[in-house]
CSV table of C-alpha atoms in Angstrom, one decimal:
chain,number,residue,atom,x,y,z
A,1073,MET,CA,3.7,5.1,-43.4
A,1074,ALA,CA,2.3,3.9,-40.0
A,1075,ASP,CA,3.8,0.9,-38.4
A,1076,SER,CA,0.9,-1.6,-38.7
A,1077,ASN,CA,0.6,-0.8,-42.8
A,1078,ARG,CA,4.5,-1.7,-42.9
A,1079,THR,CA,3.6,-4.9,-41.1
A,1080,ASP,CA,0.7,-5.5,-43.6
A,1081,VAL,CA,2.9,-4.7,-46.2
A,1082,LEU,CA,5.6,-7.0,-45.2
A,1083,ALA,CA,3.1,-9.5,-44.3
A,1084,ASP,CA,1.9,-9.6,-48.2
A,1085,ALA,CA,5.4,-9.6,-49.3
A,1086,LEU,CA,6.1,-12.9,-47.4
A,1087,HIS,CA,3.0,-14.5,-48.0
A,1088,ALA,CA,3.8,-14.0,-52.1
A,1089,MET,CA,7.5,-15.1,-51.6
A,1090,VAL,CA,6.4,-18.3,-49.7
A,1091,ALA,CA,3.4,-18.7,-52.3
A,1092,VAL,CA,5.5,-18.9,-55.1
A,1093,SER,CA,7.9,-21.6,-53.4
A,1094,PRO,CA,7.6,-25.1,-54.5
A,1095,VAL,CA,7.6,-26.4,-51.3
A,1096,ALA,CA,5.2,-23.8,-49.8
A,1097,GLY,CA,3.5,-25.8,-47.0
A,1098,GLU,CA,7.0,-26.5,-46.0
A,1099,VAL,CA,8.4,-23.2,-45.9
A,1100,GLU,CA,5.1,-22.3,-44.0
A,1101,ASP,CA,5.5,-25.0,-41.3
A,1102,GLU,CA,9.4,-23.9,-41.1
A,1103,LEU,CA,8.6,-20.4,-40.4
A,1104,PHE,CA,6.0,-20.9,-37.9
A,1105,ARG,CA,8.0,-23.3,-35.9
A,1106,LEU,CA,10.9,-20.7,-36.2
A,1107,ALA,CA,8.5,-17.8,-35.1
A,1108,ARG,CA,7.7,-20.2,-31.9
A,1109,ILE,CA,11.2,-20.8,-31.4
A,1110,TYR,CA,11.8,-17.0,-31.4
A,1111,GLU,CA,9.5,-16.4,-28.9
A,1112,SER,CA,10.8,-18.8,-26.4
A,1113,SER,CA,14.8,-17.8,-27.0
A,1114,ASP,CA,15.6,-15.0,-25.1
A,1115,ALA,CA,19.2,-15.7,-26.7
A,1116,LEU,CA,18.0,-15.6,-30.2
A,1117,ARG,CA,15.7,-13.0,-29.8
A,1118,THR,CA,18.6,-10.5,-28.5
A,1119,THR,CA,20.9,-11.7,-31.2
A,1120,LEU,CA,18.7,-10.6,-34.2
A,1121,SER,CA,16.8,-7.7,-32.7
A,1122,ASP,CA,19.8,-5.9,-30.6
A,1123,ALA,CA,21.0,-3.0,-32.9
A,1124,THR,CA,24.2,-3.4,-30.7
A,1125,VAL,CA,25.3,-6.6,-32.5
A,1126,PRO,CA,26.5,-5.5,-36.0
A,1127,MET,CA,24.6,-6.8,-39.4
A,1128,ALA,CA,27.0,-9.2,-40.4
A,1129,ARG,CA,27.1,-11.4,-37.0
A,1130,ARG,CA,23.4,-11.5,-37.2
A,1131,HIS,CA,23.3,-13.0,-40.4
A,1132,GLN,CA,25.9,-15.3,-39.5
A,1133,VAL,CA,23.7,-16.2,-36.8
A,1134,VAL,CA,20.9,-17.0,-39.3
A,1135,GLU,CA,23.0,-18.8,-41.4
A,1136,GLU,CA,24.4,-21.1,-38.9
A,1137,LEU,CA,21.3,-21.4,-37.4
A,1138,LEU,CA,19.3,-22.8,-40.1
A,1139,SER,CA,21.8,-24.0,-42.7
A,1140,GLY,CA,20.9,-27.5,-44.0
A,1141,ARG,CA,18.3,-27.5,-41.6
A,1142,ALA,CA,15.6,-25.2,-43.4
A,1143,THR,CA,14.6,-24.6,-46.8
A,1144,PRO,CA,16.6,-21.6,-48.7
A,1145,THR,CA,13.2,-19.8,-48.9
A,1146,THR,CA,12.7,-19.8,-45.0
A,1147,VAL,CA,16.6,-18.8,-44.4
A,1148,ALA,CA,16.2,-16.0,-47.1
A,1149,ILE,CA,13.0,-14.6,-45.4
A,1150,LEU,CA,14.6,-14.6,-42.0
A,1151,GLY,CA,18.0,-13.1,-43.5
A,1152,LEU,CA,15.8,-10.3,-45.1
A,1153,LEU,CA,13.5,-9.5,-41.8
A,1154,VAL,CA,17.3,-9.4,-40.3
A,1155,SER,CA,18.4,-6.5,-42.9
A,1156,LEU,CA,15.2,-4.8,-42.4
A,1157,ASP,CA,15.9,-4.8,-38.7
A,1158,ARG,CA,12.4,-6.2,-38.2
A,1159,ALA,CA,13.3,-9.5,-36.7
A,1160,SER,CA,11.4,-8.7,-33.8
A,1161,ASP,CA,8.2,-8.7,-35.8
A,1162,LEU,CA,8.9,-12.3,-36.9
A,1163,PRO,CA,6.0,-14.1,-34.7
A,1164,LYS,CA,3.5,-11.6,-35.9
A,1165,LEU,CA,4.5,-11.4,-39.2
A,1166,VAL,CA,4.3,-15.6,-39.7
A,1167,ASP,CA,0.7,-15.5,-37.9
A,1168,ALA,CA,-0.5,-12.7,-40.5
A,1169,MET,CA,1.1,-14.6,-43.6
A,1170,ALA,CA,-0.3,-17.5,-42.0
A,1171,ARG,CA,-4.0,-16.4,-41.9
A,1172,ARG,CA,-3.4,-14.6,-45.4
A,1173,SER,CA,-2.5,-17.9,-46.8
A,1174,ALA,CA,-5.6,-19.9,-45.0
A,1175,ALA,CA,-7.6,-17.0,-46.0
A,1176,ALA,CA,-6.3,-17.6,-49.8
A,1177,SER,CA,-7.3,-21.3,-49.4
A,1178,ASN,CA,-11.0,-20.1,-48.0
A,1179,ARG,CA,-9.9,-22.0,-44.7
A,1180,SER,CA,-9.3,-20.3,-41.0
A,1181,LEU,CA,-6.3,-20.5,-39.2
A,1182,ALA,CA,-6.5,-22.9,-36.3
A,1183,GLU,CA,-3.8,-22.5,-33.4
A,1184,VAL,CA,-3.3,-25.9,-31.8
A,1185,ARG,CA,-1.5,-26.1,-28.7
A,1186,SER,CA,-0.7,-29.4,-27.6
A,1187,ALA,CA,1.8,-30.6,-24.9
A,1188,VAL,CA,3.2,-33.3,-27.3
A,1189,PRO,CA,3.2,-33.4,-31.2
A,1190,LEU,CA,0.1,-34.5,-33.1
A,1191,ASP,CA,0.6,-37.2,-35.4
A,1192,ASP,CA,-0.6,-36.4,-38.9
A,1193,ALA,CA,-4.2,-38.6,-38.2
A,1194,GLN,CA,-4.8,-36.7,-35.5
A,1195,VAL,CA,-4.5,-33.2,-37.6
A,1196,ASP,CA,-6.5,-34.7,-40.2
A,1197,ARG,CA,-9.5,-35.8,-37.6
A,1198,LEU,CA,-9.1,-32.6,-35.9
A,1199,ALA,CA,-9.1,-30.6,-38.9
A,1200,ALA,CA,-12.3,-32.3,-39.9
A,1201,ALA,CA,-13.7,-31.9,-36.4
A,1202,LEU,CA,-13.0,-28.3,-36.3
A,1203,GLU,CA,-14.6,-27.9,-39.4
A,1204,LYS,CA,-17.8,-29.7,-38.9
A,1205,GLN,CA,-17.7,-26.9,-35.2
A,1206,VAL,CA,-17.1,-24.0,-37.1
A,1207,GLY,CA,-18.8,-24.6,-40.4
A,1208,HIS,CA,-15.9,-24.3,-43.0
A,1209,PRO,CA,-12.5,-25.4,-43.8
A,1210,VAL,CA,-9.6,-24.8,-41.4
A,1211,LYS,CA,-6.0,-24.8,-41.9
A,1212,ILE,CA,-4.5,-26.4,-38.5
A,1213,ARG,CA,-1.1,-25.0,-36.9
A,1214,VAL,CA,0.4,-27.2,-34.2
A,1215,ILE,CA,2.3,-25.8,-31.3
A,1216,VAL,CA,4.0,-27.8,-28.9
A,1217,ASP,CA,3.7,-26.2,-25.7
A,1218,PRO,CA,4.3,-28.1,-22.5
A,1219,ALA,CA,2.5,-25.6,-20.4
A,1220,VAL,CA,-0.6,-26.8,-21.7
A,1221,VAL,CA,0.6,-30.2,-19.7
A,1222,GLY,CA,-1.8,-32.5,-21.4
A,1223,GLY,CA,-4.8,-32.3,-23.8
A,1224,VAL,CA,-5.1,-29.4,-26.5
A,1225,VAL,CA,-6.1,-25.7,-26.9
A,1226,THR,CA,-7.5,-24.7,-30.2
A,1227,GLN,CA,-7.9,-21.0,-31.1
A,1228,ILE,CA,-9.7,-20.0,-34.3
A,1229,GLY,CA,-10.0,-16.4,-34.4
A,1230,ASP,CA,-11.8,-15.4,-31.2
A,1231,LEU,CA,-12.9,-19.1,-30.5
A,1232,VAL,CA,-11.3,-20.9,-27.9
A,1233,ILE,CA,-11.8,-24.7,-27.5
A,1234,ASP,CA,-10.0,-25.7,-24.3
A,1235,GLY,CA,-9.3,-28.8,-23.5
A,1236,SER,CA,-6.1,-28.9,-21.8
A,1237,VAL,CA,-5.0,-30.6,-18.5
A,1238,ARG,CA,-3.5,-27.0,-17.7
A,1239,SER,CA,-7.3,-25.8,-17.3
A,1240,ARG,CA,-8.5,-28.7,-15.5
A,1241,LEU,CA,-5.9,-27.9,-12.9
A,1242,ALA,CA,-7.3,-24.3,-13.0
A,1243,GLN,CA,-10.6,-25.6,-12.3
A,1244,LEU,CA,-9.3,-27.7,-9.6
A,1245,ARG,CA,-7.9,-24.8,-7.9
A,1246,GLU,CA,-10.7,-22.8,-8.1
A,1247,ALA,CA,-12.7,-25.5,-6.5
A,1248,PHE,CA,-11.1,-25.1,-3.2
G,1104,MET,CA,-0.1,64.5,142.2
G,1105,PHE,CA,2.8,64.8,139.9
G,1106,ASN,CA,4.8,65.9,142.2
G,1107,LEU,CA,3.7,63.4,144.6
G,1108,LEU,CA,4.7,60.8,142.1
G,1109,GLY,CA,8.0,62.4,141.3
G,1110,ALA,CA,8.7,64.3,144.8
G,1111,GLU,CA,10.5,61.6,146.4
G,1112,ALA,CA,12.4,59.5,144.3
G,1113,PRO,CA,14.5,60.9,141.8
G,1114,ASN,CA,14.7,57.2,140.8
G,1115,SER,CA,10.9,56.8,140.5
G,1116,PHE,CA,9.9,54.3,138.0
G,1117,LEU,CA,6.5,56.0,136.9
G,1118,LEU,CA,7.6,59.4,136.6
G,1119,PRO,CA,11.2,61.4,136.2
G,1120,GLY,CA,12.8,62.9,139.3
G,1121,ASP,CA,12.3,65.9,137.7
G,1122,ILE,CA,8.9,66.7,136.9
G,1123,ASN,CA,9.9,69.3,134.0
G,1124,GLU,CA,10.8,66.8,132.1
G,1125,PHE,CA,7.7,65.4,132.7
G,1126,TYR,CA,6.1,68.9,131.2
G,1127,TRP,CA,8.1,69.1,128.2
G,1128,GLY,CA,7.7,65.7,127.3
G,1129,THR,CA,4.1,66.2,127.1
G,1130,VAL,CA,4.4,69.3,125.6
G,1131,ALA,CA,6.5,67.8,122.9
G,1132,PHE,CA,4.2,64.8,122.7
G,1133,VAL,CA,1.3,67.2,121.7
G,1134,VAL,CA,3.2,68.9,119.7
G,1135,VAL,CA,4.9,66.5,117.5
G,1136,PHE,CA,1.0,64.6,117.7
G,1137,GLY,CA,-0.6,67.3,116.7
G,1138,LEU,CA,2.2,68.0,113.6
G,1139,LEU,CA,1.5,64.3,112.9
G,1140,GLY,CA,-2.2,64.9,112.8
G,1141,LYS,CA,-1.8,68.3,110.6
G,1142,PHE,CA,0.3,66.9,108.1
G,1143,ALA,CA,1.2,63.1,108.1
G,1144,VAL,CA,-2.0,61.8,108.3
G,1145,PRO,CA,-3.8,63.6,105.5
G,1146,VAL,CA,-1.1,62.2,103.5
G,1147,LEU,CA,-1.4,59.0,104.8
G,1148,ARG,CA,-4.9,59.0,104.4
G,1149,LYS,CA,-4.7,60.5,100.8
G,1150,GLY,CA,-1.9,57.8,99.9
G,1151,LEU,CA,-4.6,54.9,101.3
G,1152,GLN,CA,-7.2,56.5,98.9
G,1153,ALA,CA,-5.3,56.5,96.4
G,1154,ARG,CA,-3.9,53.2,96.6
G,1155,SER,CA,-7.3,52.0,97.6
G,1156,ASP,CA,-9.0,53.7,94.2
G,1157,LYS,CA,-5.7,51.9,92.1
G,1158,ILE,CA,-6.8,48.3,93.3
G,1159,ALA,CA,-10.2,49.3,92.9
G,1160,LYS,CA,-9.1,49.8,89.5
G,1161,GLU,CA,-7.1,47.2,89.0
G,1162,LEU,CA,-10.2,45.0,90.0
G,1163,GLY,CA,-12.3,46.5,87.7
G,1164,ALA,CA,-10.1,45.9,84.9
G,1165,ALA,CA,-9.4,42.4,86.2
G,1166,ASP,CA,-13.4,41.7,86.0
G,1167,ALA,CA,-13.2,43.3,82.3
G,1168,ALA,CA,-10.2,41.1,81.3
G,1169,LYS,CA,-12.2,38.2,83.0
G,1170,ALA,CA,-15.4,39.1,80.9
G,1171,GLU,CA,-13.5,39.5,78.0
G,1172,ALA,CA,-11.5,36.4,78.2
G,1173,LEU,CA,-15.1,34.7,79.1
G,1174,ALA,CA,-16.3,35.9,75.9
G,1175,GLU,CA,-13.3,35.1,73.8
G,1176,ALA,CA,-13.7,31.5,75.6
G,1177,GLU,CA,-17.4,31.7,74.4
G,1178,ARG,CA,-16.6,32.8,70.8
G,1179,ILE,CA,-13.8,29.9,70.4
G,1180,ARG,CA,-16.3,27.3,71.6
G,1181,ALA,CA,-18.1,28.4,69.1
G,1182,SER,CA,-15.5,28.5,66.8
G,1183,ILE,CA,-14.6,24.8,67.7
G,1184,GLY,CA,-17.9,24.2,67.4
G,1185,ASN,CA,-18.1,25.2,63.9
G,1186,ALA,CA,-15.0,23.7,62.9
G,1187,GLU,CA,-16.2,20.8,63.9
G,1188,ALA,CA,-19.4,21.0,61.8
G,1189,ASP,CA,-17.5,22.1,58.7
G,1190,ALA,CA,-15.0,19.5,59.6
G,1191,ALA,CA,-18.1,16.6,59.8
G,1192,ALA,CA,-19.6,18.1,56.5
G,1193,ILE,CA,-15.9,17.7,54.5
G,1194,VAL,CA,-15.8,14.3,55.5
G,1195,ALA,CA,-19.6,13.5,54.8
G,1196,GLU,CA,-18.8,15.4,51.2
G,1197,ALA,CA,-15.3,13.5,50.9
G,1198,ARG,CA,-17.2,10.2,51.7
G,1199,THR,CA,-20.0,10.8,49.2
G,1200,ALA,CA,-17.4,11.9,46.4
G,1201,ALA,CA,-15.2,9.1,47.1
G,1202,THR,CA,-18.0,6.5,47.3
G,1203,GLN,CA,-19.3,8.4,43.6
G,1204,LEU,CA,-15.8,7.9,42.5
G,1205,VAL,CA,-15.9,4.2,43.4
G,1206,ALA,CA,-19.0,3.7,41.6
G,1207,THR,CA,-17.9,5.5,38.5
G,1208,MET,CA,-14.7,3.8,38.8
G,1209,LYS,CA,-16.5,0.2,38.9
G,1210,ASP,CA,-19.0,1.4,36.1
G,1211,ARG,CA,-16.1,2.5,33.9
G,1212,SER,CA,-14.0,-1.0,34.9
G,1213,ILE,CA,-16.8,-3.0,34.2
G,1214,GLN,CA,-16.7,-1.2,30.8
G,1215,GLU,CA,-13.5,-1.4,29.8
G,1216,ALA,CA,-13.5,-5.1,30.8
G,1217,ALA,CA,-16.6,-6.0,28.4
G,1218,ASP,CA,-14.6,-3.9,25.8
G,1219,LEU,CA,-11.7,-5.4,26.0
G,1220,ARG,CA,-13.5,-9.0,25.9
G,1221,THR,CA,-15.5,-7.9,23.1
G,1222,ARG,CA,-12.4,-6.9,21.1
G,1223,ALA,CA,-10.3,-10.0,22.4
G,1224,ALA,CA,-13.2,-11.7,21.0
G,1225,ALA,CA,-13.1,-10.3,17.5
G,1226,ASP,CA,-9.6,-10.6,17.7
G,1227,ILE,CA,-9.7,-14.1,18.1
G,1228,GLU,CA,-12.1,-14.6,15.8
G,1229,SER,CA,-10.4,-13.0,13.1
G,1230,GLN,CA,-7.3,-14.7,14.0
G,1231,LYS,CA,-9.1,-18.1,13.5
G,1232,ASN,CA,-10.4,-16.9,10.1
G,1233,GLN,CA,-7.3,-15.9,9.0
G,1234,ALA,CA,-5.1,-19.2,10.2
G,1235,ILE,CA,-8.2,-21.2,8.7
G,1236,ALA,CA,-7.8,-19.2,5.5
G,1237,ASP,CA,-3.8,-19.6,5.7
G,1238,LEU,CA,-4.1,-23.2,6.4
G,1239,ARG,CA,-7.0,-23.4,3.5
G,1240,ALA,CA,-5.1,-21.7,1.2
G,1241,GLU,CA,-1.9,-23.9,2.0
G,1242,VAL,CA,-3.6,-27.0,1.9
G,1243,THR,CA,-5.1,-25.9,-1.6
G,1244,GLU,CA,-1.6,-25.3,-2.5
G,1245,LEU,CA,-0.3,-28.3,-1.4
G,1246,ALA,CA,-3.0,-30.5,-2.9
G,1247,ARG,CA,-3.0,-28.5,-6.2
G,1248,GLY,CA,0.7,-29.3,-6.0
G,1249,ALA,CA,0.1,-32.8,-5.4
G,1250,ALA,CA,-2.5,-33.1,-8.1
G,1251,GLU,CA,-0.5,-31.6,-10.8
G,1252,ALA,CA,2.7,-33.8,-9.9
G,1253,VAL,CA,0.4,-37.2,-10.0
G,1254,VAL,CA,-1.3,-35.9,-13.3
G,1255,ARG,CA,2.2,-35.0,-14.8
G,1256,SER,CA,3.7,-38.6,-13.6
G,1257,ASN,CA,0.8,-40.4,-15.1
G,1258,LEU,CA,0.6,-38.5,-18.6
G,1259,ASP,CA,2.8,-40.9,-20.3
G,1260,ALA,CA,2.6,-41.0,-24.5
G,1261,ASP,CA,-0.3,-43.1,-24.3
G,1262,THR,CA,-2.4,-41.0,-22.1
G,1263,GLN,CA,-1.5,-37.8,-24.2
G,1264,ALA,CA,-2.9,-39.5,-27.1
G,1265,ALA,CA,-5.9,-40.5,-25.3
G,1266,LEU,CA,-6.4,-37.0,-24.2
G,1267,ILE,CA,-5.9,-35.8,-28.0
G,1268,ASN,CA,-8.4,-38.1,-29.2
G,1269,ARG,CA,-10.8,-37.5,-26.9
G,1270,TYR,CA,-10.8,-33.8,-27.4
G,1271,ILE,CA,-10.7,-34.4,-30.9
G,1272,ASP,CA,-14.1,-36.5,-30.6
G,1273,GLN,CA,-15.6,-34.2,-28.4
G,1274,VAL,CA,-15.1,-31.3,-30.9
G,1275,GLY,CA,-16.3,-33.5,-33.7
G,1276,ALA,CA,-19.2,-34.2,-31.7
């Protein structure tokens, strides 16, 4: 079986696991945040993905990292990926799972990057504005990214709406 | 007369007292004179002739040598004249060559100086442009850094919220 097929199968399985959870939305948010932490943390990537680290040690790290801080479903999903030695696919699987979740509710997934977290009112207003922009409902995932400096960058599929201070500074640099 | 001259005094100062000595002396003189004329004079005459011939021959040789010397002197004078002409031609040719060389070197120096000026001007222009580009890049970097610093320092929570809200408004517009 090709690796992309395995990823799709695994994404479908994770989506099914999340869908049957009574706190599906919370699990999705936790997995999304966990994927971002995994991307930004070299130590976490090395610990969970290094085949030389014993499997028991990797499970112990998962427990220490998430116990009491995440839902049991989230802990179980990450433990499953570690057991399958697919922890390195966590960001890719979470994104695929989020797209499936959005598609299941007839919505597009909007990845929103901001230097500071958005409050609920801002998320709702942004969802409405994006729905008006693309013509159908969107599901927003906020990523706090200090590199944005200020403002917001939204990506829906191939569409990118960049209102960040980072891009303004880049334009300023180009202007010289 | 001979007797007279010698008869009276044995001690005559003109003739000997004994006239026979006179006779025999005359005979001996004639004989000796004849012998000299017979044998000595031809030899002397022959010797003188040989000497005259030798002198004449030597005089002829001297004349020939003199003529040859004069001819040689003439040849030398002619050679000297040719050498002077050749030397003058060589000097003239050398002067011409030197003049041409000076002219060539002068032209070449002028061209090289012009090339050097051109290259120096190009180098100066290139270095000036590079310096301007470097300065512009440095100023740009400083300005960008300063702008980023100013922007970041002014991005407090209210500003961040305002930026987000304005973004939402623009997306929904």
